[in-house]
Coordinates of C-alpha atoms and ligand atoms in Angstrom, one line a residue:
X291 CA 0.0 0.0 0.0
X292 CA 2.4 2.3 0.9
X293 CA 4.7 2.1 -2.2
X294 CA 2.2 2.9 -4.6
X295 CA 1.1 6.5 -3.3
X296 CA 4.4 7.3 -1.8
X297 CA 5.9 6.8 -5.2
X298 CA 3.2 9.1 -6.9
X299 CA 4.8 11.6 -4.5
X300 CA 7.9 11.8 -7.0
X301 CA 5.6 11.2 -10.2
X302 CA 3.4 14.3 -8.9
X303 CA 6.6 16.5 -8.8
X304 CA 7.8 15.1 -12.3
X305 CA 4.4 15.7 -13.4
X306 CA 3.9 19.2 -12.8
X307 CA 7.5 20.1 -14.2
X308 CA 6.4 18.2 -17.2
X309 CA 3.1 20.7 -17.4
X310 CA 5.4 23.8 -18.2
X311 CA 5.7 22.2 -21.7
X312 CA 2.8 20.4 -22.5
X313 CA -0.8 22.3 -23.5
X314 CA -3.8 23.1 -21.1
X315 CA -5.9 20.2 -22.7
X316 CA -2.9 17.9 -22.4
X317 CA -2.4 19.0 -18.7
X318 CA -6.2 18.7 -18.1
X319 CA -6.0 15.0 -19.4
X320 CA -3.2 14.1 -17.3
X321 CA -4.7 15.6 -14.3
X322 CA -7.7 14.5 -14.6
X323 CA -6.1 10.9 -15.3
X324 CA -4.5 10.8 -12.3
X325 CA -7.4 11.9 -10.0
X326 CA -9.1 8.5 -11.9
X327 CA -6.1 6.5 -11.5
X328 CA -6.6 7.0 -7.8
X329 CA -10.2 6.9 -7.4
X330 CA -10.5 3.9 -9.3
X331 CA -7.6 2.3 -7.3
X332 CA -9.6 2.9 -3.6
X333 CA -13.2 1.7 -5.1
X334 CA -12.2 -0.5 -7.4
X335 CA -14.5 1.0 -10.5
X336 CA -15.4 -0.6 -13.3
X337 CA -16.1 3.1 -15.2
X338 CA -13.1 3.2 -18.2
X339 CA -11.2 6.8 -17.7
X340 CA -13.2 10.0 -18.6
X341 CA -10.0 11.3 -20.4
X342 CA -8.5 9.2 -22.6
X343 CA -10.7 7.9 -25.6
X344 CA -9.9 4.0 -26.5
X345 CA -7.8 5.6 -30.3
X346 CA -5.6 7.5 -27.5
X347 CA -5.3 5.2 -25.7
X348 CA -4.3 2.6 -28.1
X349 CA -2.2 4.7 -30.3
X350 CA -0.2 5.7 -27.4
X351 CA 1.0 2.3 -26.1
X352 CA 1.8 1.3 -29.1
X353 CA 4.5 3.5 -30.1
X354 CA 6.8 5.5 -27.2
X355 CA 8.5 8.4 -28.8
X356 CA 11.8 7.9 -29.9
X357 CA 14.6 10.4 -28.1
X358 CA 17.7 8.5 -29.2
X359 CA 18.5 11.7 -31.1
X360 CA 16.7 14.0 -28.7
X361 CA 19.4 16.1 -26.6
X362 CA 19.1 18.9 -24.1
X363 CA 20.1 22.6 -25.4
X364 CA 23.8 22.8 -25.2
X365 CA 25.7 25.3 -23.0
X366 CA 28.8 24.5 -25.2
X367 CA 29.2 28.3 -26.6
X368 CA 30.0 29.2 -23.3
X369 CA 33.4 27.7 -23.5
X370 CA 34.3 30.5 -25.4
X371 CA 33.8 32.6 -22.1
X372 CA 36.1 30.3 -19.9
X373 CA 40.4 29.6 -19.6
X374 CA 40.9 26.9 -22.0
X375 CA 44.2 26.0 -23.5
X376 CA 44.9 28.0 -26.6
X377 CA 44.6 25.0 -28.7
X378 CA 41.3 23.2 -27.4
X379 CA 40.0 26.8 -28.0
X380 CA 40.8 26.6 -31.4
X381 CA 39.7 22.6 -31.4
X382 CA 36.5 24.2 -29.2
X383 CA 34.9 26.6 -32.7
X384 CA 36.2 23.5 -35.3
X385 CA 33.4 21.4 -36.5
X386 CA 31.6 18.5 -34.4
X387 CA 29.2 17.9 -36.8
X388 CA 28.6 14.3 -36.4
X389 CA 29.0 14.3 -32.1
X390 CA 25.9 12.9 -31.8
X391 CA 27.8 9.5 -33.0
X392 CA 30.2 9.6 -30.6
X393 CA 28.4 9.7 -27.6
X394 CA 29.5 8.7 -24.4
X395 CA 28.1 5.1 -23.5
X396 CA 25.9 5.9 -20.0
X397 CA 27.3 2.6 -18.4
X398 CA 31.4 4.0 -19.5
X399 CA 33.6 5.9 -17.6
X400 CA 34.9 9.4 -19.4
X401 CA 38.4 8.4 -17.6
X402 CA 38.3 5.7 -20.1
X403 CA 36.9 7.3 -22.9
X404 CA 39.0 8.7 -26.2
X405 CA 38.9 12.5 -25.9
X406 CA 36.6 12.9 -29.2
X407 CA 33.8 11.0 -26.7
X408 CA 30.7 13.7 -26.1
X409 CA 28.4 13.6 -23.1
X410 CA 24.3 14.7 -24.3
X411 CA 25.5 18.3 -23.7
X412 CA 27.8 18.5 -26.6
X413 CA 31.0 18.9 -24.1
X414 CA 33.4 16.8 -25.9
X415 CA 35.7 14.5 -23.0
X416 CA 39.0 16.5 -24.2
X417 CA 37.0 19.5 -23.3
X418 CA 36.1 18.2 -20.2
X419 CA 39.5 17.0 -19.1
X420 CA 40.8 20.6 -20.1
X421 CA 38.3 22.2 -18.1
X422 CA 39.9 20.4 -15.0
X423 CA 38.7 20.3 -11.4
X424 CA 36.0 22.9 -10.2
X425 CA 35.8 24.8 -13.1
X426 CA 33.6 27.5 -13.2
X427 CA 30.3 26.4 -13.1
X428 CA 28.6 29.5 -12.4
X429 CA 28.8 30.2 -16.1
X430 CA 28.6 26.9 -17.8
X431 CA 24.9 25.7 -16.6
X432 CA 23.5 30.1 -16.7
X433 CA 22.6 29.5 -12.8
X434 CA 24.5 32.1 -10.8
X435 CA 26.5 31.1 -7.8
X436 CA 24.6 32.1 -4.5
X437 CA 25.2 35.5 -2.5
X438 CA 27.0 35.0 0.9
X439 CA 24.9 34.9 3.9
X440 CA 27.0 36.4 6.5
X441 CA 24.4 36.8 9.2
X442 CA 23.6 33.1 9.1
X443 CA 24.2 30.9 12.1
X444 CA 24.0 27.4 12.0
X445 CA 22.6 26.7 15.7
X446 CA 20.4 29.2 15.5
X447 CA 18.8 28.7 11.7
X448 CA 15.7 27.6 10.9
X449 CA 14.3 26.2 7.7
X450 CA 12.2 29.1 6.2
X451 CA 9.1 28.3 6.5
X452 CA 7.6 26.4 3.5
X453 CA 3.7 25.8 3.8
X454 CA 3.2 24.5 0.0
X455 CA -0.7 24.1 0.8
X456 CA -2.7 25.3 -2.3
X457 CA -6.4 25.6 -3.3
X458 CA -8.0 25.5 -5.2
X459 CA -5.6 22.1 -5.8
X460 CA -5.9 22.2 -9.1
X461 CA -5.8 25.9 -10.3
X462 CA -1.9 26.2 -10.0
X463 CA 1.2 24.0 -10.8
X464 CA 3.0 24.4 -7.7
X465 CA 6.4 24.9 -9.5
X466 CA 8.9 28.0 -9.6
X467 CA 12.4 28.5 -11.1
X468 CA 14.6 27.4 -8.0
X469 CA 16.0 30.1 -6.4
X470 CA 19.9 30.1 -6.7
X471 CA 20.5 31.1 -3.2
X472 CA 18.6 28.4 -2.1
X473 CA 19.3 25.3 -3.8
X474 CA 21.1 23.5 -0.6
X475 CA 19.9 25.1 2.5
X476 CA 21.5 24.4 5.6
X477 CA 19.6 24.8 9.2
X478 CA 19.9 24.1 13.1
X479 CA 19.0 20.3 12.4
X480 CA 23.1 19.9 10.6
X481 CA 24.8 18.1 13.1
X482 CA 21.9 15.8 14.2
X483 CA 21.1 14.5 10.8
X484 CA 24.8 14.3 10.0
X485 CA 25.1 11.8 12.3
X486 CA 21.6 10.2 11.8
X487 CA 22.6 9.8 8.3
X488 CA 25.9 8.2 8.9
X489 CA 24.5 6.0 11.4
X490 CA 22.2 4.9 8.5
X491 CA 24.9 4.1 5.9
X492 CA 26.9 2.1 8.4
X493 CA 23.6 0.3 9.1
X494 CA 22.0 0.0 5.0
X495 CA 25.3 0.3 2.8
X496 CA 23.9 0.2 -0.6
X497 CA 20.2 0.4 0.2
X498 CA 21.0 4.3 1.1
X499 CA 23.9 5.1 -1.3
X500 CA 25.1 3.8 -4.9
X501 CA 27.6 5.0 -7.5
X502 CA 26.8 2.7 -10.3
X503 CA 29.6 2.8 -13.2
X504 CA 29.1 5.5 -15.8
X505 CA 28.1 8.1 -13.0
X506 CA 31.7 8.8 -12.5
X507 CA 31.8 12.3 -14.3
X508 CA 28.2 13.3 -12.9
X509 CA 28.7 12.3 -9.5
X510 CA 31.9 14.4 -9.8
X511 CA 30.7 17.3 -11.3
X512 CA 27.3 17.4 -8.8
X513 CA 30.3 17.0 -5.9
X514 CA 32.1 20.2 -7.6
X515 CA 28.5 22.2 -7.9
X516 CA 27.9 21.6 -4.7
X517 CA 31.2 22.4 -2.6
X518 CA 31.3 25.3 -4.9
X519 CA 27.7 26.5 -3.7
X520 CA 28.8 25.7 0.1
X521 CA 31.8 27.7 -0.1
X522 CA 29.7 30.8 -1.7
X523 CA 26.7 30.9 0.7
X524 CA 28.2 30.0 3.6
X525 CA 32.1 31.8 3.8
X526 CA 31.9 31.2 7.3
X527 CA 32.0 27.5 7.8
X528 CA 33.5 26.4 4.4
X529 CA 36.8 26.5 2.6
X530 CA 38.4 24.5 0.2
X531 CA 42.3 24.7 -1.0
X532 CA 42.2 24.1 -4.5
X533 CA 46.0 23.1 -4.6
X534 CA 45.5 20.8 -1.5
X535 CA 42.0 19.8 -2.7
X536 CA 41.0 19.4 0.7
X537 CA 37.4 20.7 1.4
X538 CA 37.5 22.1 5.7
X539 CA 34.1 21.9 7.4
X540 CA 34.1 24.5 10.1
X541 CA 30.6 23.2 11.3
X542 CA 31.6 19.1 11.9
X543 CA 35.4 20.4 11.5
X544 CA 36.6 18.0 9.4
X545 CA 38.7 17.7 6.4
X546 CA 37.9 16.3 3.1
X547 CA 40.6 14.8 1.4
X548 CA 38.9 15.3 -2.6
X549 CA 41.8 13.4 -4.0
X550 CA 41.2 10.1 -2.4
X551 CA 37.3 10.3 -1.3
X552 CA 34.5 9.0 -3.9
X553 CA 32.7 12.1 -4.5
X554 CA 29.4 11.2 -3.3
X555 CA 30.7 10.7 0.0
X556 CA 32.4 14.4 -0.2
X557 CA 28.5 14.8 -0.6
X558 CA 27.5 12.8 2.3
X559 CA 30.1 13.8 4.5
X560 CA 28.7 17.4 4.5
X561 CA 25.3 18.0 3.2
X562 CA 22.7 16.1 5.1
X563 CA 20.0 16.3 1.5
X564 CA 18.8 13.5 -0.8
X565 CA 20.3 13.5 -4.3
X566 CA 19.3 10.8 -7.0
X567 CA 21.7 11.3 -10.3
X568 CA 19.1 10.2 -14.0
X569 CA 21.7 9.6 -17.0
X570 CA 20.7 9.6 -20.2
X571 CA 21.0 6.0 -22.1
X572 CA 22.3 6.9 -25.1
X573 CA 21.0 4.3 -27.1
X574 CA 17.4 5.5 -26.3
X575 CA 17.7 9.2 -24.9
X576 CA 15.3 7.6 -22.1
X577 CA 16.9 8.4 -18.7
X578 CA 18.1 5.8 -15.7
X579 CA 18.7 6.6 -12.2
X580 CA 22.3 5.2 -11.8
X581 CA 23.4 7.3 -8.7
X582 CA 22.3 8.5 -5.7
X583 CA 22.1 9.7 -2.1
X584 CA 18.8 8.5 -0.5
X585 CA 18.3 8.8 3.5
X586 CA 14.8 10.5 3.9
X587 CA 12.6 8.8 1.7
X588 CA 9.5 7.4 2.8
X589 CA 8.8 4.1 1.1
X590 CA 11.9 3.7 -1.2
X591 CA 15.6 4.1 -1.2
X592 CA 18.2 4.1 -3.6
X593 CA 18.4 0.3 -3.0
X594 CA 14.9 -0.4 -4.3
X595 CA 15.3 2.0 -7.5
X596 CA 18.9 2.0 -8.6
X597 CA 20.0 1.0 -12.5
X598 CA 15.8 1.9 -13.4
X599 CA 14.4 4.1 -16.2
X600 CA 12.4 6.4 -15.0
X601 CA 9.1 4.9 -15.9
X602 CA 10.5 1.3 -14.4
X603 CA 10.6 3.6 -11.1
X604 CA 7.1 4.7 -11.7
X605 CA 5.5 1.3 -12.7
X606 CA 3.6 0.2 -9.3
X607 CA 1.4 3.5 -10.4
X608 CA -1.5 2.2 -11.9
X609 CA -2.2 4.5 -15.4
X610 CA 1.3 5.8 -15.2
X611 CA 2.2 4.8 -18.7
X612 CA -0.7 5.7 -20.1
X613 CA -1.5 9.4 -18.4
X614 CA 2.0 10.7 -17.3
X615 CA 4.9 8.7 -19.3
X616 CA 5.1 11.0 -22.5
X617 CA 5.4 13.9 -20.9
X618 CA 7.6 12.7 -18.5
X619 CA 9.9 11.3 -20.4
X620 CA 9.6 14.4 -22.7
X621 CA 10.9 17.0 -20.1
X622 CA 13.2 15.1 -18.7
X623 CA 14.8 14.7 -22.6
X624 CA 14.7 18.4 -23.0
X625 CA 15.3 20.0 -19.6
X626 CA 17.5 23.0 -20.0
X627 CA 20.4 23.5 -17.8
X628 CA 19.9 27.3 -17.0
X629 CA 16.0 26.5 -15.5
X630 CA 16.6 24.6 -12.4
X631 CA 12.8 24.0 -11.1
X632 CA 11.6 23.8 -7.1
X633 CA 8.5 22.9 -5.5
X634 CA 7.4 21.1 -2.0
X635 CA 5.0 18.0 -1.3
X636 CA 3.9 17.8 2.3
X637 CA 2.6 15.3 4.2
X638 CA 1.5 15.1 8.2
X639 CA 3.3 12.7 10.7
X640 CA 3.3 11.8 14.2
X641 CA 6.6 12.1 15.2
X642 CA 9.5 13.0 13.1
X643 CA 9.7 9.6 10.6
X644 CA 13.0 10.7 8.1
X645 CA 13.8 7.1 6.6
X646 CA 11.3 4.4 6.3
X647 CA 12.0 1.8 3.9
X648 CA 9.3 -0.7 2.9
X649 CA 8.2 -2.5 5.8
X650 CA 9.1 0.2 8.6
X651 CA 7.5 -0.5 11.7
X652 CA 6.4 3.7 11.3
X653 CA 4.2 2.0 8.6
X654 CA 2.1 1.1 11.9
X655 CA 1.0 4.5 12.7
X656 CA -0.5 5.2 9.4
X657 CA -2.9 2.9 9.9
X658 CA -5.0 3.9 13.2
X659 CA -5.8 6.8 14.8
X660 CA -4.1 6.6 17.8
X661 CA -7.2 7.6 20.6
X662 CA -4.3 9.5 22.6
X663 CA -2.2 10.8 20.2
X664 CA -0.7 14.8 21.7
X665 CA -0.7 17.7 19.0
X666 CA 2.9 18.4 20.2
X667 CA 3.7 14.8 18.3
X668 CA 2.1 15.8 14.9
X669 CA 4.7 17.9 12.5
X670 CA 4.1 18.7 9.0
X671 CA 6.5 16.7 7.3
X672 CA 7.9 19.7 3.8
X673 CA 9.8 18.1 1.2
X674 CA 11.2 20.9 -0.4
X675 CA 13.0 19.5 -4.0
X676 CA 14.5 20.8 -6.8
X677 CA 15.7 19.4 -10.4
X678 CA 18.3 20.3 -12.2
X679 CA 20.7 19.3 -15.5
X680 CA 24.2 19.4 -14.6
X681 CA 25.9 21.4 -17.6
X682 CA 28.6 19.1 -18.5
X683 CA 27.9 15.5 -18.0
X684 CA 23.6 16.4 -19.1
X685 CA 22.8 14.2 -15.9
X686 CA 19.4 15.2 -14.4
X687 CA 19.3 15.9 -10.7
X688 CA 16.4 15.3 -8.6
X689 CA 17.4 16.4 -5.2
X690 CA 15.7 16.9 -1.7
X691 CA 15.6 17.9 2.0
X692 CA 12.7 16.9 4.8
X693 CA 11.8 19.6 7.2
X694 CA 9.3 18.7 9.7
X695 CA 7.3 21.8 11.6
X696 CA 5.2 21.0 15.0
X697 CA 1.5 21.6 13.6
X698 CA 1.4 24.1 16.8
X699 CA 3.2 26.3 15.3
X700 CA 0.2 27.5 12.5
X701 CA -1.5 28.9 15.5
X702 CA 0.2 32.5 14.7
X703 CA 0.5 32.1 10.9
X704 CA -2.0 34.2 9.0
X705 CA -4.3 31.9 7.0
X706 CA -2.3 28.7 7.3
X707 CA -4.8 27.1 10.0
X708 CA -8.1 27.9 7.5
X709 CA -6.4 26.6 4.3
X710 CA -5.2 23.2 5.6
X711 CA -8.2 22.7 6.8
X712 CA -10.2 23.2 3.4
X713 CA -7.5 20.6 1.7
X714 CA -8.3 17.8 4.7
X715 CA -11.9 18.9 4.7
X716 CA -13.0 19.3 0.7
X717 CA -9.4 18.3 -1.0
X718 CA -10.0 14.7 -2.6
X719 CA -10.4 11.9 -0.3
X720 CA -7.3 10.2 -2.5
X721 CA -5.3 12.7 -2.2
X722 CA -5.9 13.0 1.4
X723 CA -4.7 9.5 1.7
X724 CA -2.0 9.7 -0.4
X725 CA -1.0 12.5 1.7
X726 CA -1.3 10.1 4.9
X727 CA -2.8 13.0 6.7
X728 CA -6.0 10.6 8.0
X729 CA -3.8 8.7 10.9
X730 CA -3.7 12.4 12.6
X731 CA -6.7 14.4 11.5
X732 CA -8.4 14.0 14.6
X733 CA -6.1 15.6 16.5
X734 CA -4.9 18.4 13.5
X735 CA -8.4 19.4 12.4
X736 CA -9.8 20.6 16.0
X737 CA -6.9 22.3 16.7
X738 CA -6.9 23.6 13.1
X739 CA -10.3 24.8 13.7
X740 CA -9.5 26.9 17.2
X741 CA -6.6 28.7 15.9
X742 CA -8.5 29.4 12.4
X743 CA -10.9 31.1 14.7
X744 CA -8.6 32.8 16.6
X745 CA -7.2 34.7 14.0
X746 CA -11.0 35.3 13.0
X747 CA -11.7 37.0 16.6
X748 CA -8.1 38.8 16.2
X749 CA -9.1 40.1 12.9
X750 CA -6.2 39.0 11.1
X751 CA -8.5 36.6 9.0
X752 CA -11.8 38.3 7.9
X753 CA -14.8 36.0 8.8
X754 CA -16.0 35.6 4.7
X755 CA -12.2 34.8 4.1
X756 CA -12.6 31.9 0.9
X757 CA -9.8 29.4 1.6
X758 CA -7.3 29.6 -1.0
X759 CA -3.8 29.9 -2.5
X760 CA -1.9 32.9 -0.7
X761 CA -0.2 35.1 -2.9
X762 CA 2.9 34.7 -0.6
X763 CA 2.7 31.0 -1.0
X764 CA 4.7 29.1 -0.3
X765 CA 4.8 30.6 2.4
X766 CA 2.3 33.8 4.2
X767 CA 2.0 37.3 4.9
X768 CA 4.8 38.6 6.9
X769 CA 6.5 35.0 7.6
X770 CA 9.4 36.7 7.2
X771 CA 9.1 38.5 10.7
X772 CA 8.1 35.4 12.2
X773 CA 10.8 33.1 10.9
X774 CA 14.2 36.3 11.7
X775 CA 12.2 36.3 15.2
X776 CA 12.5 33.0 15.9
X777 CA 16.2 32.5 14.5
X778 CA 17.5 35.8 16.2
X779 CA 18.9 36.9 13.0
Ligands
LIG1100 C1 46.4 25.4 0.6 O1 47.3 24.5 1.2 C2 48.7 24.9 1.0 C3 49.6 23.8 1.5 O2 49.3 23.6 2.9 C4 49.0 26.3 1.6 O3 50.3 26.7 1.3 C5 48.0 27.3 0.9 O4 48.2 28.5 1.6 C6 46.6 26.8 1.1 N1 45.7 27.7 0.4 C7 44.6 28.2 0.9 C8 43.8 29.0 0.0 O5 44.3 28.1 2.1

C-alpha cells in the first residue's frame, strides 16, 4: 500500500514540471487521469477513464517516442567565455558535426573514454579533461553562484518556513524557477542529521547510497557544484584549497581529502540532503537513475530504484504509462540546464519519521488513529525538492531535504490554519490518503479549527475569508518577521 502513493509523491513532482511544456488540454488530461487513476484504485470502478478515448489510448501504447536523437540545449558556446588552452579553444569553434555519434556510452567511464567521446551536452571528454577540477560552473549551466549569507548561524537557523498548501488544488502547478540562493539550504537540524545519516549508511550500505559505473563524471561534477555552492553561501564554515583539494568543514570540523574520497561521499560527509543522479541512455535518450544519495525517503531508497528508467521507477502507479509517461519522459529529454525548477510536497506525521524503507515499523501508525495521540507529536512533514541538469555530463538531478514543523506552530500564521483545513476537509479523499494526513486528523483538524478562529476573533482573517492559494505562497504574509524572530537573526 504504501509504495504505490508514496511513489506518486515523486511522479506528482515530475508531473507538474512536465506541465510547463505540454498544452492546457494535455495537462487537463493528465490531471484528470490521475485523480481516476486513484479513485478507481480505492473503489475498485469498473467506469473506463473519462480522459482518454480508446484511439488515444491505443495509439499511445503502441508506439513511445523515440529520443535517441533528442538532446538537451547545449551550454557548449559558453566555452568561449572560460580559460581553456589556446589550442582546445581553437579545437573548441572546429566542427563537431557528427557528435551525436560519438556519444559517451551511460554505463562508461569518461576516464576511459577517447577525448573525441561527447556527453548529451555537446562537451566533448577532451574538453572536459581541459576544463579540470572545479571549473567554473557558475557560467557553464546560466545558474548564478549564490550571495554569501553572512548573518547566518548554523545553531540558531531555521528552515524558512515552506507551507506548499494550495487551493483550489488544481488551479496552480505548484512549481517555480529554483532560487539560486537556495538550492542546498542548511539549518539548526546539521549536526543531528549528519550523524543520523551516517548512522544509517553504516547500518543499509547500498540500500542508502550507490555509484553505479558510468556516474563517475556526474557524480563528480554534482560534488564540484555543490562544494562550490557551500563555499559561496556559507564563507563562514567552508573552505576549500584548491592546490590541496581538501574541502574544511568548520561546522563538523573535518577535512575532506577530494583526491582520495569517492565524490558522493564528499556529498554525504557534509550535506545532510537526498540527491538521485538520471543519465541519459544513449542508445534511447530515455533516462536511468544510476546514482544516488537517498536517507529521507518514505517508502523507497536508492536500494529499491537504482539501474531503473524512469518509468521502471514509476510502474507500481496504476495509469502511469498511459497518463504521465510521455510527458515525463519528454521533459526530462529536454530539460534545460539554466532552469533549475523547485516545488514542495507535504505530508503530516506523528513524530518526526526521516527514513522508512518498505516494511518500517512507522508503517504502523499510518494505519489507526491513535485515541491519545498529543498535537505536540504531529509535524508537518515539507519536502522541499529541486531538479536540475548538470551542464557538462547532461545528468538530471532530482534532489531533496525533509523539514518537519510542530503543527502548533500555525497557531500564529495568518491563513495557514483555514487553508489546511479546506484541503483535509474538501481536497480529494485520494489525495488525502495519499498525503497520509488521516492517521492524525483528529487531532490536527480541531486544533486547526481553534486557531482558524482565533485569527478570525483577532481580525487577522476576515470571517468571509474563501480558503485559497496565498499570494505569498509558499509561504504567508509577513512570515518573514516570524521566521528572523524565531532565529534571532
Ligand atoms: C592550501 O594549502 C597549501 C599547503 O598547505 C597552503 O600553502 C595554501 O596557503 C593553502 N591555500 C589556501 C587558499 O588556504
Amino acid at each position: 500500500m504504501l509504495n504505490g502513493p508514496l511513489l506518486l509523491l515523486g511522479a506528482v513532482f515530475l508531473l507538474s514540471s512536465a506541465a510547463l511544456f505540454i498544452s492546457r488540454n494535455e495537462r487537463r488530461d493528465i490531471i484528470l487521469g490521475w485523480l481516476h487513476l486513484k479513485r478507481r484504485r480505492h473503489s475498485g470502478s469498473r467506469t473506463p477513464p473519462l480522459s482518454l478515448s480508446p484511439e488515444k489510448k491505443k495509439s499511445q501504447s503502441i508506439s513511445a517516442p523515440d529520443y535517441s536523437t533528442t538532446f538537451p540545449s547545449s551550454r557548449r558556446s559558453i566555452l568561449a567565455e572560460t580559460e581553456l588552452p589556446s589550442t582546445l579553444a581553437e579545437a573548441v569553434t572546429a566542427s563537431h558535426s557528427d557528435w551525436t555519434k560519438r556519444m559517451l556510452p551511460m554505463k562508461a567511464s569518461y576516464l576511459e573514454a577517447t577525448d573525441c567521446t561527447y556527453t548529451p551536452c555537446e562537451f566533448s571528454i577532451a574538453e572536459i579533461k581541459a576544463l579540470g577540477d572545479f571549473p567554473d560552473y557558475a557560467t557553464l549551466s546560466g545558474v548564478p553562484l549564490p550571495k554569501p549569507y553572512h548573518d547566518f548561524d548554523i545553531k540558531k537557523a531555521f528552515p524558512r518556513p515552506y507551507r506548499p498548501f494550495r487551493w483550489a488544488y488544481h488551479q496552480t502547478m505548484s512549481l517555480t524557477k529554483m532560487e539560486p540562493d537556495w538550492w542546498l539550504e542548511l539549518e539548526n537540524t546539521y549536526e543531528k542529521r549528519m550523524k543520523q545519516r551516517a548512522n544509517l549508511l553504516t547500518e543499509r550500505g547500498d540500500a542508502v547510497l550507490q555509484a553505479l559505473e558510468g556516474s563517475e563524471l556526474a557524480c563528480k561534477e554534482l560534488m564540484e557544484m555543490a562544494l562550490q555552492f557551500l563555499c559561496a553561501r556559507y564563507p563562514q564554515y567552508f573552505s576549500l584549497n584548491a592546490s590541496k583539494m581538501v574541502f574544511h568543514n568548520d561546522i563538523l570540523k573535518t577535512e575532506t581529502d577530494l583526491r582520495e574520497t569517492p565524490p558522493l561521499h564528499v556529498i554525504f560527509q557534509n550535506i545532510p540532503e537526498d540527491f538521485a543522479i538520471m543519465l541519459r541512455n544513449e542508445k534511447t535518450g530515455y533516462y536511468v537513475f544510476r546514482a544516488g544519495i537517498i536517507c529521507s525517503a518514505l517508502g523507497w531508497n536508492v536500494g529499491t530504484k537504482i539501474g531503473l528508467h524512469l518509468h521502471e521507477i514509476h510502474a507500481p502507479i496504476p495509469d502511469y504509462k498511459e497518463k504521465m509517461q510521455f510527458s515525463m519522459d519528454r521533459y526530462f529529454a529536454k530539460k534545460p540546464t539554466d532552469k533549475p525548477i523547485q516545488r514542495g510536497s507535504w505530508g503530516l506525521e506523528v513524530d518526526q519519521p526521516l527514513f522508512m524503507p518498505p516494511g518500517d515499523s512507522h508503517e504502523n501508525y499510518r494505519g489507526y488513529q491513535m485515541p491519545d495521540l498529543e498535537l505536540s507529536r504531529c509535524h508537518l512533514r515539507v519536502d522541499w525538492q529541486t531538479l536540475r541538469r548538470l551542464p557538462l555530463s547532461g545528468a538530471v538531478v532530482f534532489n531533496f531535504k525533509a523539514l518537519f514543523t510542530p503543527v502548533k506552530e500555525f497557531r500564529d500564521e495568518p491563513y495557514v490554519p483555514g487553508l489546511i483545513l479546506k484541503v483535509l476537509n474538501e481536497g480529494k479523499k485520494e489525495l488525502m490518503e495519499y498525503k497520509n494526513a488521516w492517521h492524525t486528523e483528529h487531532v490536527v483538524k480541531p486544533a486547526l479549527e481553534a486557531f482558524h478562529a482565533e485569527q478570525v476573533a483577532k481580525g487577522i482573517v476576515k470571517g468571509d475569508w474563501e480558503p485559497q492559494t496565498l499570494d505569498e505562497s509558499p509561504w504567508f504574509p509577513r512570515w518573514e518577521a516570524k521566521w528572523h524572530r524565531q532565529q534571532g537573526f
